[in-house]
């Protein structure tokens, strides 16, 4: 491992790290995920391009009408009063008018039909009167009106998308309009994960005193599914060094990334640390954040490893702040910056100086168009319900102290993610 890794490794001076320092370190160590694949465009939603897409043709390929009306020469449109033109044919979408249109003539045209030779303008049907094959037009339509020029959307040879572009529905439509049936995209990250804890039971089992259902595997699975990862759920592993050693060895052979929850704090049964020290190069951090203070990051062989805290809210917060940008980068996404907005607090908010906090909030726009944010209420790191009801994190810097109603705060919206 490189120098900074050694410096950080178990160095007491560095045992408490800021969120930004942890993120920077993670990015400096992130393995490049090799490999891309050819995929039919219908199956590329949310995948990242591994190639440059250039337009092989103009879009639209031919100059055509944007409206139903009459194609004609702008020079025939009067500046005042009426003019009468001779109707000589029609152009429908997919059925062009093949003749030449001269001054004094016009052609009936529908939306999407190729503009006939000689014409430069379309007058919409609501603005004309038709008397047999005589068309009566008035002033008011400008040269080029209601016409879509060939190549006005995309011109031949231009770069449409660069590598690292994440494909959305509009992009997939654009690829189809260019006639591209499949593209090369980065492969998905394969992520294995397991929960640790003797108190954890799987669904369907009965709970004895002191036992709880494992919820982290369900939130982790769902977040990974949202990110399009290949997912390997390895279940619950007991707090035993042997079991944890076996699970890590197996996971690091089959996955690009291993996630665990629990067992990274300083409790007696926290063997994750011990085993990882043995198997790989891993940092154990107390990050200056709330929730999510204990976090481990490193490598076991070529596999990157995140040891997330056990508390259910801390799992989701640390996933969002560290694991998600790491996966997006590994999956080839060029820009992984999260959206940050400024909102006005609806009430007072407690904040002790020292740690960066990711409180759960609900934002909305009030009747004056201002972004307002309120807390979901109690913020215990085991209270998963606060995540369910939230649509953003209220991000409070380390030095920040108590806030009052009307104060401006940074929010990270996560609509559609949690
Ligand atoms: P740990 O980091 O292992 O000490 O766990 C911290 C807290 O999170 C404890 O209250 C655990 O019971 C709880 N916890 C750990 N793993 C899970 C899990 N998979 N699902 C729900 N709660 C968990
Ligand atoms: Mg535990």
Short mmCIF file of C-alpha atoms and ligand atoms in Angstrom, two decimals:
data_model
loop_
_atom_site.label_atom_id
_atom_site.label_comp_id
_atom_site.label_asym_id
_atom_site.label_seq_id
_atom_site.Cartn_x
_atom_site.Cartn_y
_atom_site.Cartn_z
CA UNK A 1 0.00 0.00 0.00
CA UNK A 2 1.18 3.53 -0.69
CA UNK A 3 2.70 5.94 1.84
CA UNK A 4 -0.42 7.76 3.04
CA UNK A 5 -1.96 4.41 3.89
CA UNK A 6 0.91 3.53 6.18
CA UNK A 7 0.76 6.94 7.79
CA UNK A 8 -2.91 6.47 8.56
CA UNK A 9 -2.64 2.87 9.64
CA UNK A 10 -3.39 2.72 13.36
CA UNK A 11 -1.74 6.06 13.86
CA UNK A 12 -3.30 7.44 17.06
CA UNK A 13 -2.82 10.98 15.79
CA UNK A 14 -5.04 10.14 12.85
CA UNK A 15 -7.52 8.01 14.71
CA UNK A 16 -10.18 10.71 14.38
CA UNK A 17 -10.66 11.83 10.80
CA UNK A 18 -12.94 14.39 9.17
CA UNK A 19 -15.51 13.22 6.62
CA UNK A 20 -13.63 15.02 3.84
CA UNK A 21 -10.29 13.46 4.83
CA UNK A 22 -11.83 9.99 4.89
CA UNK A 23 -13.46 10.53 1.52
CA UNK A 24 -10.23 11.84 -0.03
CA UNK A 25 -8.31 8.86 1.30
CA UNK A 26 -10.91 6.39 0.00
CA UNK A 27 -10.76 7.96 -3.45
CA UNK A 28 -6.97 7.89 -3.52
CA UNK A 29 -7.04 4.13 -2.84
CA UNK A 30 -10.00 3.09 -4.97
CA UNK A 31 -9.18 0.28 -7.40
CA UNK A 32 -9.96 0.88 -11.06
CA UNK A 33 -12.63 -1.56 -12.11
CA UNK A 34 -11.50 -3.19 -15.31
CA UNK A 35 -13.75 -4.33 -18.04
CA UNK A 36 -16.67 -3.16 -20.06
CA UNK A 37 -19.32 -4.91 -22.10
CA UNK A 38 -21.57 -4.37 -25.11
CA UNK A 39 -25.19 -4.01 -24.04
CA UNK A 40 -28.40 -3.46 -26.03
CA UNK A 41 -29.47 0.13 -25.34
CA UNK A 42 -32.78 -0.92 -23.76
CA UNK A 43 -30.77 -2.53 -20.93
CA UNK A 44 -28.36 0.35 -20.32
CA UNK A 45 -30.46 2.47 -17.95
CA UNK A 46 -28.18 3.93 -15.23
CA UNK A 47 -25.10 2.27 -16.71
CA UNK A 48 -22.00 4.34 -17.56
CA UNK A 49 -20.60 4.62 -21.06
CA UNK A 50 -17.16 3.17 -21.70
CA UNK A 51 -16.91 4.73 -25.17
CA UNK A 52 -17.40 8.04 -26.95
CA UNK A 53 -20.65 8.25 -28.91
CA UNK A 54 -20.50 10.38 -32.05
CA UNK A 55 -23.45 11.16 -34.22
CA UNK A 56 -23.22 9.18 -37.48
CA UNK A 57 -26.05 11.21 -38.97
CA UNK A 58 -27.94 14.43 -38.56
CA UNK A 59 -30.86 14.38 -36.14
CA UNK A 60 -33.34 15.09 -37.54
CA UNK A 61 -32.00 13.56 -40.73
CA UNK A 62 -34.16 15.78 -42.96
CA UNK A 63 -35.63 19.24 -42.63
CA UNK A 64 -39.27 18.71 -41.64
CA UNK A 65 -42.41 20.38 -40.43
CA UNK A 66 -43.02 20.97 -36.70
CA UNK A 67 -46.76 21.54 -37.27
CA UNK A 68 -49.70 20.58 -39.44
CA UNK A 69 -50.14 23.30 -42.09
CA UNK A 70 -48.88 24.43 -45.49
CA UNK A 71 -45.28 24.48 -46.73
CA UNK A 72 -44.42 27.47 -48.86
CA UNK A 73 -41.86 30.17 -49.64
CA UNK A 74 -41.62 32.96 -47.06
CA UNK A 75 -41.26 35.45 -49.92
CA UNK A 76 -44.92 34.72 -50.83
CA UNK A 77 -46.19 35.78 -47.38
CA UNK A 78 -47.69 39.28 -47.66
CA UNK A 79 -46.58 42.04 -45.29
CA UNK A 80 -50.22 43.13 -45.00
CA UNK A 81 -53.55 41.96 -46.39
CA UNK A 82 -54.00 38.57 -48.11
CA UNK A 83 -52.18 36.49 -50.71
CA UNK A 84 -53.55 33.50 -52.60
CA UNK A 85 -51.38 30.47 -53.38
CA UNK A 86 -51.94 27.42 -55.56
CA UNK A 87 -52.13 24.11 -53.64
CA UNK A 88 -50.17 21.53 -55.69
CA UNK A 89 -49.95 18.46 -53.43
CA UNK A 90 -49.37 17.04 -49.98
CA UNK A 91 -46.47 15.80 -47.86
CA UNK A 92 -47.21 13.33 -45.04
CA UNK A 93 -44.78 11.89 -42.45
CA UNK A 94 -43.09 9.04 -44.29
CA UNK A 95 -44.58 10.12 -47.66
CA UNK A 96 -42.63 13.09 -49.00
CA UNK A 97 -43.77 15.41 -51.78
CA UNK A 98 -41.17 14.78 -54.44
CA UNK A 99 -41.73 17.75 -56.79
CA UNK A 100 -40.30 21.26 -56.67
CA UNK A 101 -42.42 24.04 -55.18
CA UNK A 102 -42.20 27.37 -56.99
CA UNK A 103 -43.21 30.91 -55.98
CA UNK A 104 -46.99 31.20 -55.75
CA UNK A 105 -47.39 27.52 -54.86
CA UNK A 106 -47.79 25.56 -51.61
CA UNK A 107 -48.08 21.97 -50.33
CA UNK A 108 -50.28 20.59 -47.55
CA UNK A 109 -47.89 19.21 -44.86
CA UNK A 110 -48.23 17.23 -41.61
CA UNK A 111 -45.94 17.18 -38.56
CA UNK A 112 -42.71 15.31 -39.21
CA UNK A 113 -43.13 15.30 -43.02
CA UNK A 114 -40.07 16.27 -45.06
CA UNK A 115 -40.15 19.89 -46.19
CA UNK A 116 -40.61 19.87 -50.01
CA UNK A 117 -37.82 21.29 -52.20
CA UNK A 118 -38.20 25.02 -52.69
CA UNK A 119 -40.06 25.61 -49.40
CA UNK A 120 -38.58 27.30 -46.35
CA UNK A 121 -41.56 28.00 -44.09
CA UNK A 122 -44.73 26.34 -42.75
CA UNK A 123 -47.90 28.36 -42.07
CA UNK A 124 -50.05 26.51 -39.54
CA UNK A 125 -53.49 25.37 -40.67
CA UNK A 126 -55.30 27.54 -38.11
CA UNK A 127 -53.95 30.67 -39.88
CA UNK A 128 -55.19 29.97 -43.43
CA UNK A 129 -58.37 29.57 -45.41
CA UNK A 130 -58.72 26.96 -48.10
CA UNK A 131 -61.03 27.41 -51.08
CA UNK A 132 -60.72 24.35 -53.33
CA UNK A 133 -57.07 24.36 -54.43
CA UNK A 134 -56.62 28.02 -53.50
CA UNK A 135 -54.93 28.81 -50.18
CA UNK A 136 -55.49 32.25 -48.68
CA UNK A 137 -52.76 33.39 -46.29
CA UNK A 138 -52.17 36.55 -44.29
CA UNK A 139 -49.16 38.33 -42.78
CA UNK A 140 -47.56 37.19 -39.55
CA UNK A 141 -45.52 34.04 -40.24
CA UNK A 142 -41.73 34.59 -40.22
CA UNK A 143 -39.19 32.97 -42.54
CA UNK A 144 -38.34 29.46 -41.26
CA UNK A 145 -41.29 29.32 -38.86
CA UNK A 146 -42.56 25.85 -37.84
CA UNK A 147 -39.64 24.13 -39.57
CA UNK A 148 -37.12 21.81 -37.88
CA UNK A 149 -33.78 22.03 -39.63
CA UNK A 150 -31.82 18.86 -40.43
CA UNK A 151 -29.14 18.39 -37.73
CA UNK A 152 -30.59 21.02 -35.40
CA UNK A 153 -30.75 18.48 -32.54
CA UNK A 154 -27.46 16.69 -33.34
CA UNK A 155 -25.16 17.33 -36.26
CA UNK A 156 -23.24 14.59 -38.02
CA UNK A 157 -19.81 13.88 -36.44
CA UNK A 158 -20.48 15.72 -33.19
CA UNK A 159 -19.65 14.12 -29.81
CA UNK A 160 -22.96 13.18 -28.25
CA UNK A 161 -21.70 11.49 -25.05
CA UNK A 162 -18.25 10.95 -23.54
CA UNK A 163 -17.03 7.97 -21.50
CA UNK A 164 -18.31 8.17 -17.91
CA UNK A 165 -21.70 9.53 -18.92
CA UNK A 166 -24.49 7.79 -17.00
CA UNK A 167 -27.34 6.87 -19.30
CA UNK A 168 -30.85 8.05 -18.47
CA UNK A 169 -34.13 7.61 -20.38
CA UNK A 170 -33.52 10.71 -22.56
CA UNK A 171 -30.03 9.49 -23.49
CA UNK A 172 -31.32 6.07 -24.45
CA UNK A 173 -33.91 7.77 -26.66
CA UNK A 174 -31.17 9.85 -28.29
CA UNK A 175 -29.12 6.69 -28.96
CA UNK A 176 -32.18 5.14 -30.60
CA UNK A 177 -32.73 8.26 -32.73
CA UNK A 178 -29.12 7.92 -33.90
CA UNK A 179 -29.79 4.33 -34.91
CA UNK A 180 -27.33 2.92 -32.33
CA UNK A 181 -28.54 -0.55 -31.23
CA UNK A 182 -25.95 -1.24 -28.51
CA UNK A 183 -23.15 0.56 -26.67
CA UNK A 184 -20.14 -0.34 -24.56
CA UNK A 185 -20.77 0.27 -20.85
CA UNK A 186 -18.64 -0.27 -17.75
CA UNK A 187 -19.30 -3.51 -15.97
CA UNK A 188 -21.20 -3.49 -12.69
CA UNK A 189 -19.43 -3.69 -9.37
CA UNK A 190 -19.90 -7.04 -7.67
CA UNK A 191 -20.52 -6.48 -3.98
CA UNK A 192 -20.63 -9.14 -1.26
CA UNK A 193 -21.93 -8.25 2.17
CA UNK A 194 -22.71 -9.76 5.53
CA UNK A 195 -23.89 -8.71 8.96
CA UNK A 196 -22.00 -9.54 12.13
CA UNK A 197 -23.50 -10.01 15.57
CA UNK A 198 -24.55 -12.85 17.89
CA UNK A 199 -27.77 -10.94 18.64
CA UNK A 200 -28.95 -10.99 15.00
CA UNK A 201 -31.68 -13.31 13.77
CA UNK A 202 -32.95 -13.71 10.24
CA UNK A 203 -36.57 -13.20 9.31
CA UNK A 204 -38.73 -16.21 10.14
CA UNK A 205 -36.73 -17.07 13.26
CA UNK A 206 -38.13 -16.39 16.75
CA UNK A 207 -36.38 -13.84 18.90
CA UNK A 208 -35.04 -14.86 22.32
CA UNK A 209 -34.35 -12.21 24.94
CA UNK A 210 -31.82 -9.65 23.70
CA UNK A 211 -32.05 -10.74 20.07
CA UNK A 212 -33.10 -8.53 17.15
CA UNK A 213 -33.88 -9.01 13.50
CA UNK A 214 -31.07 -8.18 11.10
CA UNK A 215 -32.26 -5.10 9.22
CA UNK A 216 -28.92 -3.92 7.81
CA UNK A 217 -28.80 -6.65 5.21
CA UNK A 218 -32.13 -5.44 3.87
CA UNK A 219 -31.17 -1.78 3.67
CA UNK A 220 -27.78 -2.69 2.18
CA UNK A 221 -29.34 -5.01 -0.38
CA UNK A 222 -31.83 -2.33 -1.40
CA UNK A 223 -29.25 0.44 -1.70
CA UNK A 224 -26.96 -1.80 -3.77
CA UNK A 225 -29.89 -2.79 -5.98
CA UNK A 226 -30.63 0.92 -6.59
CA UNK A 227 -27.06 1.34 -7.73
CA UNK A 228 -27.26 -1.50 -10.21
CA UNK A 229 -24.59 -3.61 -8.47
CA UNK A 230 -24.24 -7.37 -8.69
CA UNK A 231 -25.16 -8.43 -5.17
CA UNK A 232 -23.97 -11.37 -3.09
CA UNK A 233 -25.77 -11.65 0.27
CA UNK A 234 -23.66 -13.78 2.62
CA UNK A 235 -26.09 -13.67 5.55
CA UNK A 236 -25.37 -13.21 9.23
CA UNK A 237 -21.96 -14.16 10.60
CA UNK A 238 -21.58 -14.80 14.32
CA UNK A 239 -19.12 -12.89 16.49
CA UNK A 240 -16.41 -15.54 16.16
CA UNK A 241 -12.97 -14.93 14.65
CA UNK A 242 -13.09 -18.20 12.68
CA UNK A 243 -16.47 -17.52 11.13
CA UNK A 244 -15.50 -13.97 10.23
CA UNK A 245 -12.17 -15.13 8.78
CA UNK A 246 -13.94 -17.71 6.58
CA UNK A 247 -16.51 -15.16 5.41
CA UNK A 248 -13.88 -12.58 4.49
CA UNK A 249 -11.73 -15.05 2.62
CA UNK A 250 -14.67 -16.29 0.59
CA UNK A 251 -16.04 -12.79 -0.07
CA UNK A 252 -12.74 -11.33 -1.18
CA UNK A 253 -12.35 -14.10 -3.75
CA UNK A 254 -15.69 -13.54 -5.43
CA UNK A 255 -16.33 -9.80 -5.10
CA UNK A 256 -14.86 -6.43 -6.12
CA UNK A 257 -16.06 -4.97 -2.84
CA UNK A 258 -17.02 -6.38 0.55
CA UNK A 259 -19.33 -4.58 2.95
CA UNK A 260 -19.98 -5.59 6.52
CA UNK A 261 -22.01 -4.03 9.27
CA UNK A 262 -21.27 -4.15 12.98
CA UNK A 263 -18.21 -5.30 14.87
CA UNK A 264 -15.94 -2.35 14.10
CA UNK A 265 -16.20 -0.52 17.41
CA UNK A 266 -14.17 -1.37 20.50
CA UNK A 267 -16.54 -3.87 22.14
CA UNK A 268 -15.23 -7.21 23.32
CA UNK A 269 -16.91 -9.06 20.47
CA UNK A 270 -15.64 -6.81 17.68
CA UNK A 271 -13.53 -9.30 15.77
CA UNK A 272 -13.85 -7.66 12.36
CA UNK A 273 -10.87 -5.48 13.17
CA UNK A 274 -8.73 -8.33 14.36
CA UNK A 275 -9.39 -10.56 11.35
CA UNK A 276 -8.93 -7.76 8.82
CA UNK A 277 -5.62 -6.77 10.33
CA UNK A 278 -4.54 -10.34 9.70
CA UNK A 279 -5.89 -10.65 6.14
CA UNK A 280 -5.45 -7.27 4.54
CA UNK A 281 -4.50 -3.62 4.71
CA UNK A 282 -7.23 -1.82 6.51
CA UNK A 283 -7.68 1.51 8.30
CA UNK A 284 -9.89 1.74 11.34
CA UNK A 285 -11.22 5.20 11.73
CA UNK A 286 -13.14 7.16 14.24
CA UNK A 287 -14.67 9.60 11.83
CA UNK A 288 -15.71 12.98 13.18
CA UNK A 289 -19.29 12.44 12.15
CA UNK A 290 -22.66 11.65 13.63
CA UNK A 291 -23.98 9.10 13.09
CA UNK A 292 -21.30 6.73 11.81
CA UNK A 293 -18.29 7.25 13.96
CA UNK A 294 -16.54 3.87 13.63
CA UNK A 295 -15.67 2.93 10.06
CA UNK A 296 -13.08 0.64 8.50
CA UNK A 297 -11.78 0.95 4.96
CA UNK A 298 -9.11 -0.93 3.11
CA UNK A 299 -8.23 -3.80 0.86
CA UNK A 300 -8.23 -7.54 1.21
CA UNK A 301 -6.25 -8.72 -1.80
CA UNK A 302 -7.68 -6.78 -4.75
CA UNK A 303 -11.03 -6.38 -3.11
CA UNK A 304 -11.94 -3.12 -1.45
CA UNK A 305 -13.52 -3.36 1.93
CA UNK A 306 -15.87 -1.16 3.96
CA UNK A 307 -16.61 -2.11 7.56
CA UNK A 308 -19.70 -0.07 8.32
CA UNK A 309 -20.99 0.56 11.83
CA UNK A 310 -23.75 -1.64 13.23
CA UNK A 311 -26.39 0.94 14.01
CA UNK A 312 -29.00 0.92 11.24
CA UNK A 313 -29.05 4.68 10.56
CA UNK A 314 -25.25 4.85 10.70
CA UNK A 315 -25.12 2.10 8.04
CA UNK A 316 -27.27 4.13 5.68
CA UNK A 317 -25.48 7.41 6.33
CA UNK A 318 -21.98 5.97 5.88
CA UNK A 319 -23.13 4.07 2.79
CA UNK A 320 -24.43 7.28 1.26
CA UNK A 321 -21.40 9.39 2.16
CA UNK A 322 -18.60 6.91 1.40
CA UNK A 323 -19.69 3.66 -0.26
CA UNK A 324 -22.06 5.17 -2.82
CA UNK A 325 -19.54 7.60 -4.37
CA UNK A 326 -16.94 4.79 -4.35
CA UNK A 327 -19.25 2.42 -6.23
CA UNK A 328 -20.30 5.12 -8.68
CA UNK A 329 -16.65 5.86 -9.43
CA UNK A 330 -15.80 2.18 -9.82
CA UNK A 331 -18.78 1.76 -12.14
CA UNK A 332 -17.26 4.43 -14.36
CA UNK A 333 -19.35 7.47 -13.52
CA UNK A 334 -17.40 10.64 -14.24
CA UNK A 335 -19.24 13.00 -11.90
CA UNK A 336 -20.22 11.70 -8.46
CA UNK A 337 -20.78 15.04 -6.74
CA UNK A 338 -24.00 14.96 -4.69
CA UNK A 339 -26.47 17.80 -5.05
CA UNK A 340 -26.29 20.26 -2.14
CA UNK A 341 -28.91 22.98 -1.62
CA UNK A 342 -29.42 25.69 0.95
CA UNK A 343 -32.66 25.68 2.93
CA UNK A 344 -34.16 27.68 5.79
CA UNK A 345 -34.69 25.90 9.09
CA UNK A 346 -38.31 25.72 10.22
CA UNK A 347 -37.37 25.53 13.90
CA UNK A 348 -34.45 25.51 16.33
CA UNK A 349 -31.99 22.65 16.00
CA UNK A 350 -29.56 21.28 18.57
CA UNK A 351 -25.97 20.83 17.49
CA UNK A 352 -22.93 20.38 19.69
CA UNK A 353 -19.63 21.51 18.16
CA UNK A 354 -17.12 18.76 17.31
CA UNK A 355 -18.61 16.36 14.80
CA UNK A 356 -20.10 16.77 11.35
CA UNK A 357 -23.76 15.75 11.58
CA UNK A 358 -26.06 14.26 9.00
CA UNK A 359 -29.45 14.85 10.56
CA UNK A 360 -32.53 13.54 8.83
CA UNK A 361 -34.76 16.25 7.38
CA UNK A 362 -37.86 16.85 5.30
CA UNK A 363 -37.68 19.75 2.86
CA UNK A 364 -40.38 21.45 0.86
CA UNK A 365 -40.99 24.75 -0.94
CA UNK A 366 -43.22 27.19 0.90
CA UNK A 367 -45.77 29.61 -0.62
CA UNK A 368 -43.01 32.23 -1.14
CA UNK A 369 -40.93 29.79 -3.17
CA UNK A 370 -38.38 29.33 -0.37
CA UNK A 371 -36.82 25.98 0.45
CA UNK A 372 -37.74 25.07 4.02
CA UNK A 373 -36.36 22.14 5.98
CA UNK A 374 -37.55 20.56 9.20
CA UNK A 375 -36.08 17.77 11.26
CA UNK A 376 -37.69 14.32 11.32
CA UNK A 377 -37.49 14.56 15.13
CA UNK A 378 -35.40 12.36 17.40
CA UNK A 379 -32.14 11.43 15.74
CA UNK A 380 -30.98 8.24 17.49
CA UNK A 381 -28.71 6.19 15.23
CA UNK A 382 -30.87 3.11 15.77
CA UNK A 383 -34.08 4.88 14.71
CA UNK A 384 -34.45 3.70 11.15
CA UNK A 385 -37.90 5.23 10.90
CA UNK A 386 -36.23 8.66 10.77
CA UNK A 387 -34.62 7.58 7.48
CA UNK A 388 -37.93 6.36 6.09
CA UNK A 389 -39.61 9.69 6.64
CA UNK A 390 -36.70 11.89 5.53
CA UNK A 391 -36.08 13.22 2.03
CA UNK A 392 -32.74 14.87 2.79
CA UNK A 393 -29.80 15.08 5.16
CA UNK A 394 -29.34 18.33 7.03
CA UNK A 395 -25.57 18.64 6.86
CA UNK A 396 -24.05 20.51 9.79
CA UNK A 397 -20.31 21.24 9.83
CA UNK A 398 -18.07 20.25 12.73
CA UNK A 399 -17.84 23.70 14.33
CA UNK A 400 -21.56 24.45 13.97
CA UNK A 401 -23.46 25.06 17.23
CA UNK A 402 -27.20 25.29 17.99
CA UNK A 403 -29.31 26.87 15.26
CA UNK A 404 -32.49 28.91 15.37
CA UNK A 405 -35.56 29.05 13.15
CA UNK A 406 -34.78 30.85 9.86
CA UNK A 407 -31.06 29.94 9.85
CA UNK A 408 -29.72 28.75 6.51
CA UNK A 409 -28.44 25.16 6.40
CA UNK A 410 -26.98 22.90 3.73
CA UNK A 411 -29.20 19.98 2.73
CA UNK A 412 -28.44 16.92 0.62
CA UNK A 413 -31.70 15.81 -1.03
CA UNK A 414 -31.98 12.07 -1.55
CA UNK A 415 -35.40 11.79 -3.12
CA UNK A 416 -35.70 8.42 -4.86
CA UNK A 417 -32.77 6.86 -3.09
CA UNK A 418 -33.70 5.71 0.42
P1 LIG B 1 -21.90 -3.15 16.80
O1 LIG B 1 -21.18 -2.16 15.97
O2 LIG B 1 -21.73 -4.54 16.34
O3 LIG B 1 -21.52 -2.99 18.24
O4 LIG B 1 -23.45 -2.80 16.70
C1 LIG B 1 -23.98 -1.55 17.11
C2 LIG B 1 -25.49 -1.62 17.28
O5 LIG B 1 -26.11 -1.90 16.03
C3 LIG B 1 -25.98 -2.69 18.21
O6 LIG B 1 -27.10 -2.18 18.91
C4 LIG B 1 -26.38 -3.83 17.31
O7 LIG B 1 -27.34 -4.68 17.87
C5 LIG B 1 -26.94 -3.06 16.13
N1 LIG B 1 -26.82 -3.86 14.91
C6 LIG B 1 -25.67 -4.43 14.47
N2 LIG B 1 -25.89 -5.09 13.32
C7 LIG B 1 -27.21 -4.95 13.04
C8 LIG B 1 -28.05 -5.43 11.99
N3 LIG B 1 -27.54 -6.16 11.00
N4 LIG B 1 -29.35 -5.10 12.01
C9 LIG B 1 -29.86 -4.33 13.02
N5 LIG B 1 -29.11 -3.85 14.03
C10 LIG B 1 -27.80 -4.16 14.07
MG1 LIG B 2 -21.88 -6.35 17.05
#
